[in-house]
Structure formats: structure tokens, C-alpha cells
Amino acid sequence: MARIPALTVFAHHLVGYRRTWRAGIFSSFLLPVLTVLGFGVGVGAYVHRGVGGVSYLEWLVPGLIASTALQVAMAESTWPVHSNLRWIRTYHAQVAAPLRIGDILAGHLAFVLFRVLTSAAAFVLVTALFGALRSPWAVAVLPVVVLLGLAVAAPTFAFSAAVPSDSYLALLFRFAVIPMTLFAGVFFPVESLPEALRWLAYATPVWHGVDLCRAATLGTAPQWPVAGHLLYLAAWSAAGWLLARHVFRRSLVV
């Protein structure tokens, strides 16, 4: 690990997670079960014709997987980042180690993506047991949600490190996470929205992740070309990385 310093940062976060993972393992499986039963089975019972020629449960599941990736990425990129910089100052200790800014950022982002991947894998497993995956291409949702997690987490790292108080983090959930969850194609097609709001949904990284996940689980072509989706998510990731590295450097390097 000494030859790849970012891995030592990743290992540091894994050591901490080793002491807390049991508290979340139950909810990692319980939440998908309750969500599928509540929305997919409960609400789906009132959607008699399904959506796009498939049952509402089968249409909904990929959106829920992408939404889970969004929420996990945001949760791991807000208060943990802010506290490492402002409160417990773990980042300052890592800079003094010494580690480079890129190593600190890459190692912590790798841990966030690890959390996104494991949470999404649990969701895929549960929904497979419900028979809600129509295609073997469903395994492709795992790399998709990792890229979606990076597209969400990288700019959120920059925001969490830049704000002076954790009060701003709650605003991020209220005005970014909730609208993206509700209006980015998770629960209903974005084509149902007015045109102006539809293009706002297209601008979010979540919709691109939802469309890719839905194409994978249903075994159909996405609404936009796969390359276009991937390039858009990669652009969010790259821009977020550059912005986060700038904010981290400004905050940690004297």
C-alpha cells in the first residue's frame, strides 16, 4: 500500500467501517424489501397497465437502485467530509503524514464508492429474489451506479469542504437530493413533466444513471445513447474532482 498512498487512506476508512458495518447491514437489506413492497407491490397494484409494457415493479426497481446510489453517495460525502475538515481534522493529520491532496481525496472517494457498490449490490440481490429483474444484463447496473456515485460524490466533496457550517449540508439534501429523487425518472417517466422541468431532469446525473440502470434490468435500449450517458457522468466526475481538489488544497495547504 505504501507504493499507492491513496490505498492507505482507503484502508484507514475501512478500518473505521469495520467497527460500524454491523449497524447498517440489516438496513441494507431491510430497506430494499420495504421499498419494493411499499412502492413496487403496494403502489404498483394501482398501476394496472404498468409502464412501458412492463409491470410497475419491474419499471421502478432500476430507478430505486440508482436512487439508493445517490443517497448513499450524498450521505458519505457530506457530514463525514465536513467533520474530517472542520471538526476532527483527520485531513490535516493526513496532510502532515505526509500525503498529497490527491491521495487523500482519491482514498476517501474510493471508500464512498465502496459503500455505494455494496449498497447497490444488496438492492440488486433483494430485487432479484422478488423476480423484478428481466434481463441478465442487470449485473451492468453495478458499474453504472459506481460511476453515478462518483458523479455525485466528487462535487459534493467540494461543497462539503467549502461551506463554513454543517447547516448548509441539510439544504443540499432538501434542494438537491429530494428533487432529484422525485423528478429524475425514479417513480414516473420524466416525459410526464412539462418540457422545462424535463430538461432540468435531463441535466441531473441521476436521470442518466436511472436510464442506464433501467435499460440494463429490462434488457432494452436506453432513451439516450449509452456513450452519451457515460460521457455525461464522466464529465460530472471530472469536474467534481477538479473542484474538490482545488477546495481541499485551499483548505489544507498553508
Coordinates of C-alpha atoms in Angstrom, one line a residue:
M1 CA 0.0 0.0 0.0
A2 CA 2.9 2.4 0.6
R3 CA 3.5 2.5 -3.1
I4 CA 0.0 3.7 -3.7
P5 CA -0.7 6.2 -0.9
A6 CA -4.4 6.6 -1.8
L7 CA -4.9 2.9 -0.8
T8 CA -3.6 3.7 2.7
V9 CA -6.3 6.4 3.0
F10 CA -8.9 3.9 1.7
A11 CA -7.6 1.3 4.3
H12 CA -8.0 4.0 7.0
H13 CA -11.7 4.4 6.2
L14 CA -12.2 0.6 6.0
V15 CA -10.7 0.2 9.5
G16 CA -13.3 2.6 10.8
Y17 CA -16.1 0.9 8.9
R18 CA -15.0 -2.5 10.2
R19 CA -16.3 -1.3 13.6
T20 CA -19.6 0.1 12.3
W21 CA -20.8 -2.1 9.4
R22 CA -22.9 -4.4 11.5
A23 CA -25.2 -1.4 12.4
G24 CA -26.0 -0.9 8.7
I25 CA -26.0 -4.4 7.3
F26 CA -29.6 -5.1 8.5
S27 CA -31.0 -1.9 6.9
S28 CA -29.0 -2.6 3.7
F29 CA -31.4 -5.5 3.1
L30 CA -34.4 -4.3 5.0
L31 CA -34.7 -1.0 3.2
P32 CA -34.9 -2.6 -0.3
V33 CA -37.5 -5.1 0.9
L34 CA -39.7 -2.4 2.4
T35 CA -39.3 -0.1 -0.6
V36 CA -40.1 -2.9 -3.1
L37 CA -43.2 -3.9 -1.1
G38 CA -44.4 -0.4 -0.5
F39 CA -43.8 1.2 -3.9
G40 CA -43.4 -1.7 -6.3
V41 CA -46.1 -4.0 -4.9
G42 CA -48.3 -1.6 -3.0
V43 CA -48.5 1.4 -5.4
G44 CA -47.9 -1.0 -8.4
A45 CA -51.2 -2.7 -7.6
Y46 CA -52.9 0.6 -8.7
V47 CA -50.9 0.9 -11.9
H48 CA -52.9 -1.8 -13.8
R49 CA -51.3 -1.4 -17.2
G50 CA -47.7 -1.0 -15.9
V51 CA -45.3 1.4 -17.5
G52 CA -43.7 1.0 -21.0
G53 CA -45.1 -2.5 -21.4
V54 CA -43.7 -3.9 -18.1
S55 CA -45.1 -4.1 -14.6
Y56 CA -44.6 -1.1 -12.4
L57 CA -42.4 -3.1 -10.0
E58 CA -40.1 -4.1 -12.9
W59 CA -40.0 -0.5 -14.2
L60 CA -39.5 1.0 -10.7
V61 CA -36.6 -1.2 -9.4
P62 CA -33.8 0.2 -11.5
G63 CA -34.8 3.8 -10.5
L64 CA -34.7 2.7 -6.9
I65 CA -31.2 1.2 -7.3
A66 CA -29.9 4.5 -8.8
S67 CA -31.7 6.5 -6.1
T68 CA -30.0 4.4 -3.5
A69 CA -26.7 5.1 -5.0
L70 CA -27.5 8.8 -5.0
Q71 CA -28.5 8.8 -1.3
V72 CA -25.5 6.7 -0.1
A73 CA -23.1 8.8 -2.1
M74 CA -24.5 12.0 -0.7
A75 CA -24.6 10.7 2.9
E76 CA -21.0 9.6 2.8
S77 CA -19.8 12.8 1.1
T78 CA -21.4 15.5 3.4
W79 CA -21.0 15.2 7.1
P80 CA -18.1 12.8 7.0
V81 CA -16.1 15.2 4.8
H82 CA -17.1 18.3 6.7
S83 CA -16.2 16.7 10.0
N84 CA -12.8 15.4 8.7
L85 CA -12.0 19.0 7.7
R86 CA -13.7 21.2 10.4
W87 CA -14.2 19.1 13.5
I88 CA -11.9 16.1 14.0
R89 CA -9.4 17.4 11.4
T90 CA -8.4 14.0 10.0
Y91 CA -7.5 15.5 6.7
H92 CA -5.0 17.8 8.5
A93 CA -3.3 14.8 10.1
Q94 CA -3.2 13.0 6.8
V95 CA -1.5 16.0 5.1
A96 CA 1.1 16.0 7.9
A97 CA 1.7 12.3 7.3
P98 CA 2.6 13.5 4.6
L99 CA 0.0 12.6 2.0
R100 CA -0.8 14.6 -1.1
I101 CA -4.2 16.2 -1.6
G102 CA -4.9 13.9 -4.5
D103 CA -4.2 10.8 -2.3
I104 CA -6.5 12.0 0.5
L105 CA -9.3 12.8 -2.0
A106 CA -8.9 9.6 -4.0
G107 CA -8.7 7.4 -0.9
H108 CA -11.9 8.8 0.6
L109 CA -13.7 8.8 -2.7
A110 CA -12.8 5.1 -3.1
F111 CA -14.4 4.4 0.2
V112 CA -17.6 6.2 -0.8
L113 CA -17.7 4.2 -4.0
F114 CA -17.2 1.0 -2.0
R115 CA -20.2 2.0 0.1
V116 CA -22.3 2.8 -3.0
L117 CA -21.3 -0.5 -4.6
T118 CA -22.2 -2.7 -1.6
S119 CA -25.5 -0.9 -1.0
A120 CA -26.5 -1.3 -4.7
A121 CA -25.4 -4.9 -4.7
A122 CA -27.7 -5.6 -1.7
F123 CA -30.5 -3.9 -3.5
V124 CA -29.9 -5.9 -6.7
L125 CA -29.9 -9.1 -4.7
V126 CA -33.2 -8.4 -3.0
T127 CA -35.0 -7.4 -6.1
A128 CA -33.7 -10.4 -7.9
L129 CA -35.3 -12.5 -5.2
F130 CA -38.6 -10.7 -5.9
G131 CA -38.2 -11.6 -9.6
A132 CA -38.1 -8.0 -10.6
L133 CA -35.0 -8.2 -12.9
R134 CA -36.0 -9.2 -16.5
S135 CA -32.5 -9.4 -18.0
P136 CA -29.1 -10.9 -17.2
W137 CA -27.7 -7.5 -18.2
A138 CA -28.9 -6.4 -14.7
V139 CA -25.3 -7.0 -13.4
A140 CA -24.3 -4.0 -15.5
V141 CA -26.1 -1.7 -13.0
L142 CA -23.2 -2.2 -10.6
P143 CA -20.5 -0.3 -12.7
V144 CA -23.2 2.2 -13.6
V145 CA -24.0 3.1 -10.0
V146 CA -20.3 3.3 -9.2
L147 CA -19.9 6.0 -12.0
L148 CA -23.1 7.7 -10.8
G149 CA -21.8 7.7 -7.2
L150 CA -18.6 9.3 -8.4
A151 CA -20.5 11.9 -10.4
V152 CA -22.5 12.8 -7.3
A153 CA -19.8 12.4 -4.6
A154 CA -17.0 14.4 -6.2
P155 CA -18.8 17.7 -6.4
T156 CA -20.4 17.1 -3.1
F157 CA -16.9 16.7 -1.6
A158 CA -16.1 20.2 -2.8
F159 CA -19.3 21.6 -1.4
S160 CA -18.9 19.9 2.0
A161 CA -15.4 21.1 2.3
A162 CA -16.2 24.7 1.2
V163 CA -19.2 25.5 3.4
P164 CA -18.4 27.0 6.9
S165 CA -21.2 25.2 8.7
D166 CA -22.9 21.9 8.5
S167 CA -26.3 23.7 8.3
Y168 CA -25.6 24.1 4.6
L169 CA -25.5 20.3 4.2
A170 CA -29.1 19.9 5.2
L171 CA -30.0 22.4 2.5
L172 CA -28.2 20.3 0.0
F173 CA -30.5 17.3 0.8
R174 CA -33.6 19.5 0.8
F175 CA -32.9 21.3 -2.5
A176 CA -30.9 18.7 -4.4
V177 CA -31.4 15.1 -3.2
I178 CA -35.1 15.2 -2.7
P179 CA -35.9 16.9 -6.0
M180 CA -33.6 14.6 -7.9
T181 CA -35.2 11.6 -6.3
L182 CA -38.7 12.7 -7.0
F183 CA -38.3 14.2 -10.5
A184 CA -35.4 12.4 -12.3
G185 CA -37.4 9.4 -13.5
V186 CA -37.3 7.2 -10.5
F187 CA -41.0 6.9 -9.8
F188 CA -42.5 8.1 -13.1
P189 CA -41.3 8.9 -16.6
V190 CA -39.8 12.3 -17.0
E191 CA -41.8 12.6 -20.2
S192 CA -44.8 13.3 -17.9
L193 CA -43.2 16.6 -16.8
P194 CA -43.6 19.9 -18.5
E195 CA -40.8 20.5 -21.1
A196 CA -38.8 23.0 -18.9
L197 CA -38.8 20.6 -16.0
R198 CA -38.0 17.7 -18.2
W199 CA -34.7 19.3 -19.3
L200 CA -33.9 20.0 -15.7
A201 CA -34.3 16.3 -15.1
Y202 CA -32.0 15.5 -18.0
A203 CA -29.4 17.9 -16.6
T204 CA -29.1 15.9 -13.4
P205 CA -26.7 13.0 -13.2
V206 CA -29.3 10.8 -11.6
W207 CA -31.6 10.6 -14.6
H208 CA -28.7 9.3 -16.7
G209 CA -28.0 6.7 -14.1
V210 CA -31.7 5.8 -13.9
D211 CA -31.9 5.4 -17.7
L212 CA -28.9 3.2 -17.9
C213 CA -30.0 1.0 -15.0
R214 CA -33.5 0.7 -16.4
A215 CA -32.1 -0.4 -19.8
A216 CA -29.9 -3.0 -18.1
T217 CA -32.6 -4.5 -15.9
L218 CA -35.2 -4.6 -18.6
G219 CA -32.9 -5.6 -21.4
T220 CA -33.9 -2.7 -23.6
A221 CA -32.1 0.2 -25.3
P222 CA -31.8 3.4 -23.2
Q223 CA -33.5 6.6 -24.3
W224 CA -30.1 8.3 -24.9
P225 CA -27.0 6.5 -26.4
V226 CA -25.0 4.6 -23.8
A227 CA -21.9 6.6 -24.7
G228 CA -23.7 9.9 -24.2
H229 CA -24.8 8.8 -20.7
L230 CA -21.4 7.6 -19.7
L231 CA -19.6 10.7 -21.0
Y232 CA -22.0 13.0 -19.2
L233 CA -21.5 11.1 -15.9
A234 CA -17.7 11.2 -16.5
A235 CA -17.9 14.9 -17.1
W236 CA -19.6 15.4 -13.7
S237 CA -17.0 13.2 -12.1
A238 CA -14.0 15.0 -13.7
A239 CA -15.4 18.5 -12.9
G240 CA -16.2 17.5 -9.3
W241 CA -12.7 16.0 -8.9
L242 CA -11.0 19.2 -10.1
L243 CA -13.2 21.4 -7.9
A244 CA -12.8 19.2 -4.8
R245 CA -9.0 19.1 -5.2
H246 CA -9.0 22.9 -5.5
V247 CA -11.1 23.3 -2.4
F248 CA -9.1 20.7 -0.4
R249 CA -5.8 22.4 -1.4
R250 CA -7.0 25.8 -0.4
S251 CA -8.2 24.5 2.9
L252 CA -5.3 22.2 3.8
V253 CA -2.1 23.6 2.3
V254 CA -0.7 26.6 4.0

